[in-house]
Short mmCIF file of C-alpha atoms in Angstrom, two decimals:
data_model
loop_
_atom_site.label_atom_id
_atom_site.label_comp_id
_atom_site.label_asym_id
_atom_site.label_seq_id
_atom_site.Cartn_x
_atom_site.Cartn_y
_atom_site.Cartn_z
CA SER W 1 0.19 0.29 0.15
CA PRO W 2 0.95 3.49 -0.47
CA ALA W 3 1.51 3.76 3.44
CA ASP W 4 3.97 1.23 3.23
CA VAL W 5 6.31 3.14 1.08
CA PRO W 6 8.86 5.59 2.67
CA LEU W 7 8.05 9.34 1.69
CA ALA W 8 11.83 9.67 0.43
CA VAL W 9 11.47 7.31 -2.11
CA VAL W 10 7.63 8.13 -2.89
CA GLU W 11 8.93 11.81 -3.29
CA GLU W 12 11.61 10.93 -5.55
CA ILE W 13 9.14 8.83 -7.65
CA LEU W 14 6.90 11.73 -7.94
CA LEU W 15 9.64 14.04 -9.02
CA ASN W 16 10.19 11.55 -12.36
CA LEU W 17 6.40 11.69 -13.09
CA PRO W 18 4.67 14.22 -15.25
CA ALA W 19 3.70 17.16 -13.27
CA HIS W 20 0.57 17.29 -15.34
CA GLN W 21 0.11 13.01 -13.49
CA VAL W 22 1.40 13.88 -10.17
CA VAL W 23 -1.07 16.89 -9.71
CA ARG W 24 -4.46 15.12 -11.52
CA VAL W 25 -3.44 11.45 -10.16
CA CYS W 26 -0.84 11.01 -7.67
CA ARG W 27 -1.80 14.23 -5.28
CA LEU W 28 -5.41 12.26 -5.49
CA VAL W 29 -3.85 8.91 -3.55
CA CYS W 30 -3.71 9.70 0.42
CA HIS W 31 -2.68 12.65 2.53
CA GLU W 32 0.66 12.06 2.45
CA TRP W 33 0.69 11.99 -1.31
CA LYS W 34 -1.51 15.46 -1.17
CA GLU W 35 1.01 17.03 1.43
CA LEU W 36 4.12 16.25 -0.61
CA VAL W 37 2.82 17.51 -4.15
CA ASP W 38 1.68 20.43 -2.53
CA SER W 39 4.55 21.80 -0.65
CA ALA W 40 7.01 24.27 -2.04
CA ALA W 41 9.91 22.01 -1.80
CA HIS W 42 8.22 19.44 -4.28
CA TRP W 43 7.87 21.96 -7.08
CA ARG W 44 11.43 24.50 -5.95
CA GLU W 45 13.17 20.99 -6.39
CA ARG W 46 11.44 20.36 -9.97
CA CYS W 47 12.61 23.80 -11.05
CA HIS W 48 16.10 22.83 -10.07
CA ARG W 49 16.34 19.83 -12.08
CA GLU W 50 14.82 21.05 -15.29
CA GLY W 51 16.81 24.28 -15.03
CA PHE W 52 14.19 26.71 -14.45
CA HIS W 53 15.35 29.69 -11.88
CA PRO W 54 14.10 33.09 -10.89
CA CYS W 55 15.63 36.06 -12.71
CA GLU W 56 16.25 37.64 -9.40
CA VAL W 57 17.51 34.97 -7.60
CA SER W 58 17.06 37.23 -4.19
CA ARG W 59 13.82 37.16 -5.12
CA PRO W 60 12.32 33.69 -5.28
CA PRO W 61 8.54 33.22 -5.91
CA ASP W 62 6.06 33.29 -3.94
CA ASP W 63 4.18 30.27 -5.42
CA TRP W 64 6.77 27.45 -6.76
CA ARG W 65 3.82 25.44 -8.37
CA LEU W 66 3.16 28.49 -10.53
CA PHE W 67 6.70 29.52 -11.13
CA TYR W 68 7.21 25.89 -12.53
CA PHE W 69 4.14 25.46 -14.69
CA LEU W 70 4.20 29.04 -16.27
CA THR W 71 8.06 28.15 -16.95
CA LYS W 72 6.91 25.09 -18.26
CA ASN W 73 4.34 26.53 -20.68
CA ARG W 74 6.50 30.05 -21.60
CA HIS W 75 6.89 30.05 -25.44
CA ASN W 76 6.14 31.78 -28.73
CA LEU W 77 2.52 31.62 -29.34
CA LEU W 78 2.74 33.36 -32.86
CA LYS W 79 2.83 30.77 -36.23
CA ASN W 80 6.22 31.69 -38.68
CA PRO W 81 7.30 34.76 -36.55
CA ARG W 82 9.68 35.52 -38.86
CA ALA W 83 7.88 36.88 -41.74
CA GLU W 84 6.82 33.68 -43.41
CA GLY W 85 3.09 33.11 -42.51
CA TRP W 86 0.30 35.39 -40.88
CA THR W 87 -3.39 35.98 -42.79
CA ILE W 88 -3.17 38.55 -45.16
CA VAL W 89 -6.28 41.17 -44.74
CA GLN W 90 -5.41 44.38 -46.89
CA ASN W 91 -2.77 44.09 -49.23
CA GLY W 92 -2.78 48.20 -50.43
CA GLY W 93 -0.03 49.57 -52.68
CA ASP W 94 2.54 47.19 -54.17
CA CYS W 95 0.92 44.64 -51.65
CA TRP W 96 2.85 42.94 -48.71
CA VAL W 97 6.14 40.99 -49.41
CA THR W 98 8.85 39.49 -47.09
CA GLY W 99 12.53 40.36 -47.74
CA GLY W 100 16.13 40.77 -46.08
CA ASN W 101 15.92 43.37 -43.09
CA MET W 102 17.33 47.14 -44.58
CA LYS W 103 19.13 47.31 -41.17
CA PRO W 104 20.83 45.79 -38.83
CA PHE W 105 18.27 43.59 -36.18
CA PRO W 106 19.90 43.04 -32.70
CA ASP W 107 19.04 39.48 -33.23
CA GLU W 108 21.41 38.32 -35.80
CA THR W 109 19.78 35.18 -36.42
CA VAL W 110 16.19 36.67 -37.34
CA THR W 111 17.18 37.78 -41.15
CA LYS W 112 13.78 38.48 -43.03
CA CYS W 113 11.15 40.53 -42.02
CA PHE W 114 7.34 41.89 -43.47
CA VAL W 115 7.60 44.66 -45.86
CA THR W 116 4.38 47.07 -46.72
CA SER W 117 3.80 49.24 -49.47
CA TYR W 118 2.65 52.87 -50.05
CA GLY W 119 -1.44 51.58 -48.91
CA LEU W 120 -2.78 49.69 -45.91
CA CYS W 121 -1.20 46.72 -45.57
CA LEU W 122 -3.05 44.47 -42.59
CA LYS W 123 -2.08 41.19 -41.58
CA GLN W 124 -3.91 39.12 -38.52
CA GLN W 125 -3.29 35.81 -36.26
CA LEU W 126 -5.57 33.92 -34.32
CA ILE W 127 -4.44 32.13 -31.87
CA ASP W 128 -6.58 29.40 -29.55
CA LEU W 129 -4.68 29.08 -25.89
CA LYS W 130 -6.81 25.80 -25.42
CA LYS W 131 -5.54 24.36 -29.26
CA GLU W 132 -1.85 25.62 -27.62
CA GLY W 133 -2.09 23.67 -24.51
CA TYR W 134 -3.81 25.75 -21.96
CA SER W 135 -6.72 24.24 -20.71
CA ASP W 136 -9.33 26.22 -19.30
CA ALA W 137 -8.29 24.80 -15.76
CA PHE W 138 -4.58 26.46 -16.34
CA MET W 139 -5.87 29.43 -17.16
CA ASP W 140 -8.57 29.62 -14.49
CA ARG W 141 -6.10 28.35 -11.61
CA LEU W 142 -2.84 29.86 -12.92
CA GLN W 143 -3.84 33.01 -14.60
CA PRO W 144 -0.65 33.66 -16.41
CA PRO W 145 0.59 36.91 -17.55
CA ILE W 146 0.64 37.14 -21.55
CA LYS W 147 3.44 39.36 -22.97
CA ILE W 148 3.47 41.06 -26.30
CA THR W 149 6.37 42.07 -28.07
CA ASP W 150 6.73 43.41 -31.71
CA TRP W 151 9.77 44.67 -33.69
CA TYR W 152 9.30 47.59 -36.54
CA ALA W 153 11.79 50.06 -38.59
CA PRO W 154 10.80 52.47 -41.25
CA ARG W 155 12.60 52.42 -44.50
CA TYR W 156 15.21 55.58 -44.89
CA ASP W 157 13.51 57.19 -47.84
CA CYS W 158 10.06 56.83 -46.89
CA GLY W 159 7.62 58.55 -44.45
CA CYS W 160 5.62 55.74 -42.60
CA GLN W 161 3.18 54.64 -39.84
CA TYR W 162 2.99 51.77 -37.26
CA GLU W 163 -0.06 50.73 -35.46
CA ILE W 164 -0.41 47.26 -33.33
CA SER W 165 -3.57 46.13 -32.00
CA VAL W 166 -3.56 42.70 -29.49
CA GLU W 167 -7.01 41.44 -27.69
CA LEU W 168 -7.73 38.79 -25.41
CA LEU W 169 -11.37 37.17 -26.93
CA ASP W 170 -13.65 35.19 -25.04
CA ARG W 171 -15.14 31.94 -26.64
CA ARG W 172 -17.75 33.86 -28.63
CA LYS W 173 -14.49 36.39 -29.68
CA LYS W 174 -15.70 39.43 -27.81
CA PRO W 175 -12.86 41.46 -26.32
CA LEU W 176 -12.13 41.14 -22.66
CA CYS W 177 -8.95 43.12 -22.79
CA THR W 178 -6.90 45.55 -25.26
CA PHE W 179 -3.75 46.26 -26.12
CA GLN W 180 -3.36 49.13 -28.46
CA PRO W 181 -0.76 52.05 -28.20
CA GLU W 182 -0.85 55.46 -29.69
CA LYS W 183 0.26 54.66 -33.46
CA VAL W 184 3.72 55.93 -34.45
CA PHE W 185 5.01 57.96 -37.29
CA PHE W 186 8.28 58.54 -39.18
CA GLU W 187 9.25 61.16 -41.18
CA GLN W 188 10.79 60.53 -44.74
CA TRP W 189 14.83 60.94 -44.39
CA ASN W 190 15.11 59.20 -41.15
CA HIS W 191 17.70 57.30 -39.58
CA GLU W 192 15.65 55.51 -36.75
CA PRO W 193 17.34 52.03 -35.63
CA TRP W 194 15.00 49.01 -35.14
CA CYS W 195 12.00 49.58 -32.22
CA GLN W 196 10.39 47.41 -29.78
CA VAL W 197 6.92 47.70 -28.00
CA SER W 198 6.25 45.55 -25.31
CA SER W 199 3.76 45.16 -22.91
CA ILE W 200 2.26 42.29 -20.71
CA ILE W 201 -1.82 41.49 -20.46
CA LEU W 202 -2.15 40.62 -16.80
CA THR W 203 -5.13 37.47 -17.09
CA VAL W 204 -5.28 37.71 -13.14
CA LYS W 205 -7.22 40.89 -13.20
CA LEU W 206 -9.61 39.21 -16.12
CA PHE W 207 -11.28 36.08 -14.86
CA PRO W 208 -11.79 34.83 -11.03
CA TYR W 209 -10.75 31.49 -9.62
CA ASN W 210 -12.56 28.72 -10.72
CA GLN W 211 -14.71 30.32 -13.67
CA THR W 212 -14.37 28.26 -16.89
CA ASN W 213 -13.46 30.27 -19.63
CA SER W 214 -12.56 28.78 -23.37
CA LEU W 215 -10.08 31.49 -24.58
CA GLY W 216 -8.91 32.92 -27.93
CA PHE W 217 -6.19 35.06 -28.29
CA ILE W 218 -5.87 37.56 -31.33
CA VAL W 219 -3.02 39.73 -32.42
CA SER W 220 -3.78 42.33 -35.29
CA LEU W 221 -1.19 44.07 -36.21
CA PHE W 222 -1.69 47.05 -38.24
CA VAL W 223 0.88 49.21 -40.55
CA LEU W 224 0.92 51.69 -43.07
CA LEU W 225 4.06 52.29 -44.32
CA TYR W 226 5.96 54.14 -47.23
CA PHE W 227 4.18 56.72 -47.51
CA ARG W 228 5.05 58.27 -51.33
#
């Protein structure tokens, strides 16, 4: 029976099982196993073994289980982020194209970018969080922040305008939260480098605990570049 197995052995077994199985199955076996799974020490050790470390060592996480799952599931949700995909909504002027960077990009591994024209160019991408592995329970209980980052740059010989809009949608695709900073304008004959826009949507402010939500995450990028 589970009670006959030393807790030190049980803990080592649990640490070698998938985290979701430990939470959904092993935690329900008995009171002793539940205490092991719920302990900060268990999740701190998991983080250590898998190489998950806080950015600031002097400020450890308040909730090691939350920190583990957020770090484990952190990845870029955009498909084809290197200018090789998206849904083209509007193709003004000479249309969207992809090409080499016209000026050095901070990350040397990024060699291509989207290039717009002298008319309105609009691209959009819809991300289904459930299909990406973020279940209703995960979103409700852990309520992870969603980080939004994009890069943009003007051409030297053309004036241009940059705009981005990001919406967090419910199952009916109605916006729950919107990130839409002010438009950015560049004059002709500029020497501006690549610029980064970044923000974090804190889902903890949107969803009460244990309320089931089926979410989509839509990224709509509005760019009007290269006025002639």
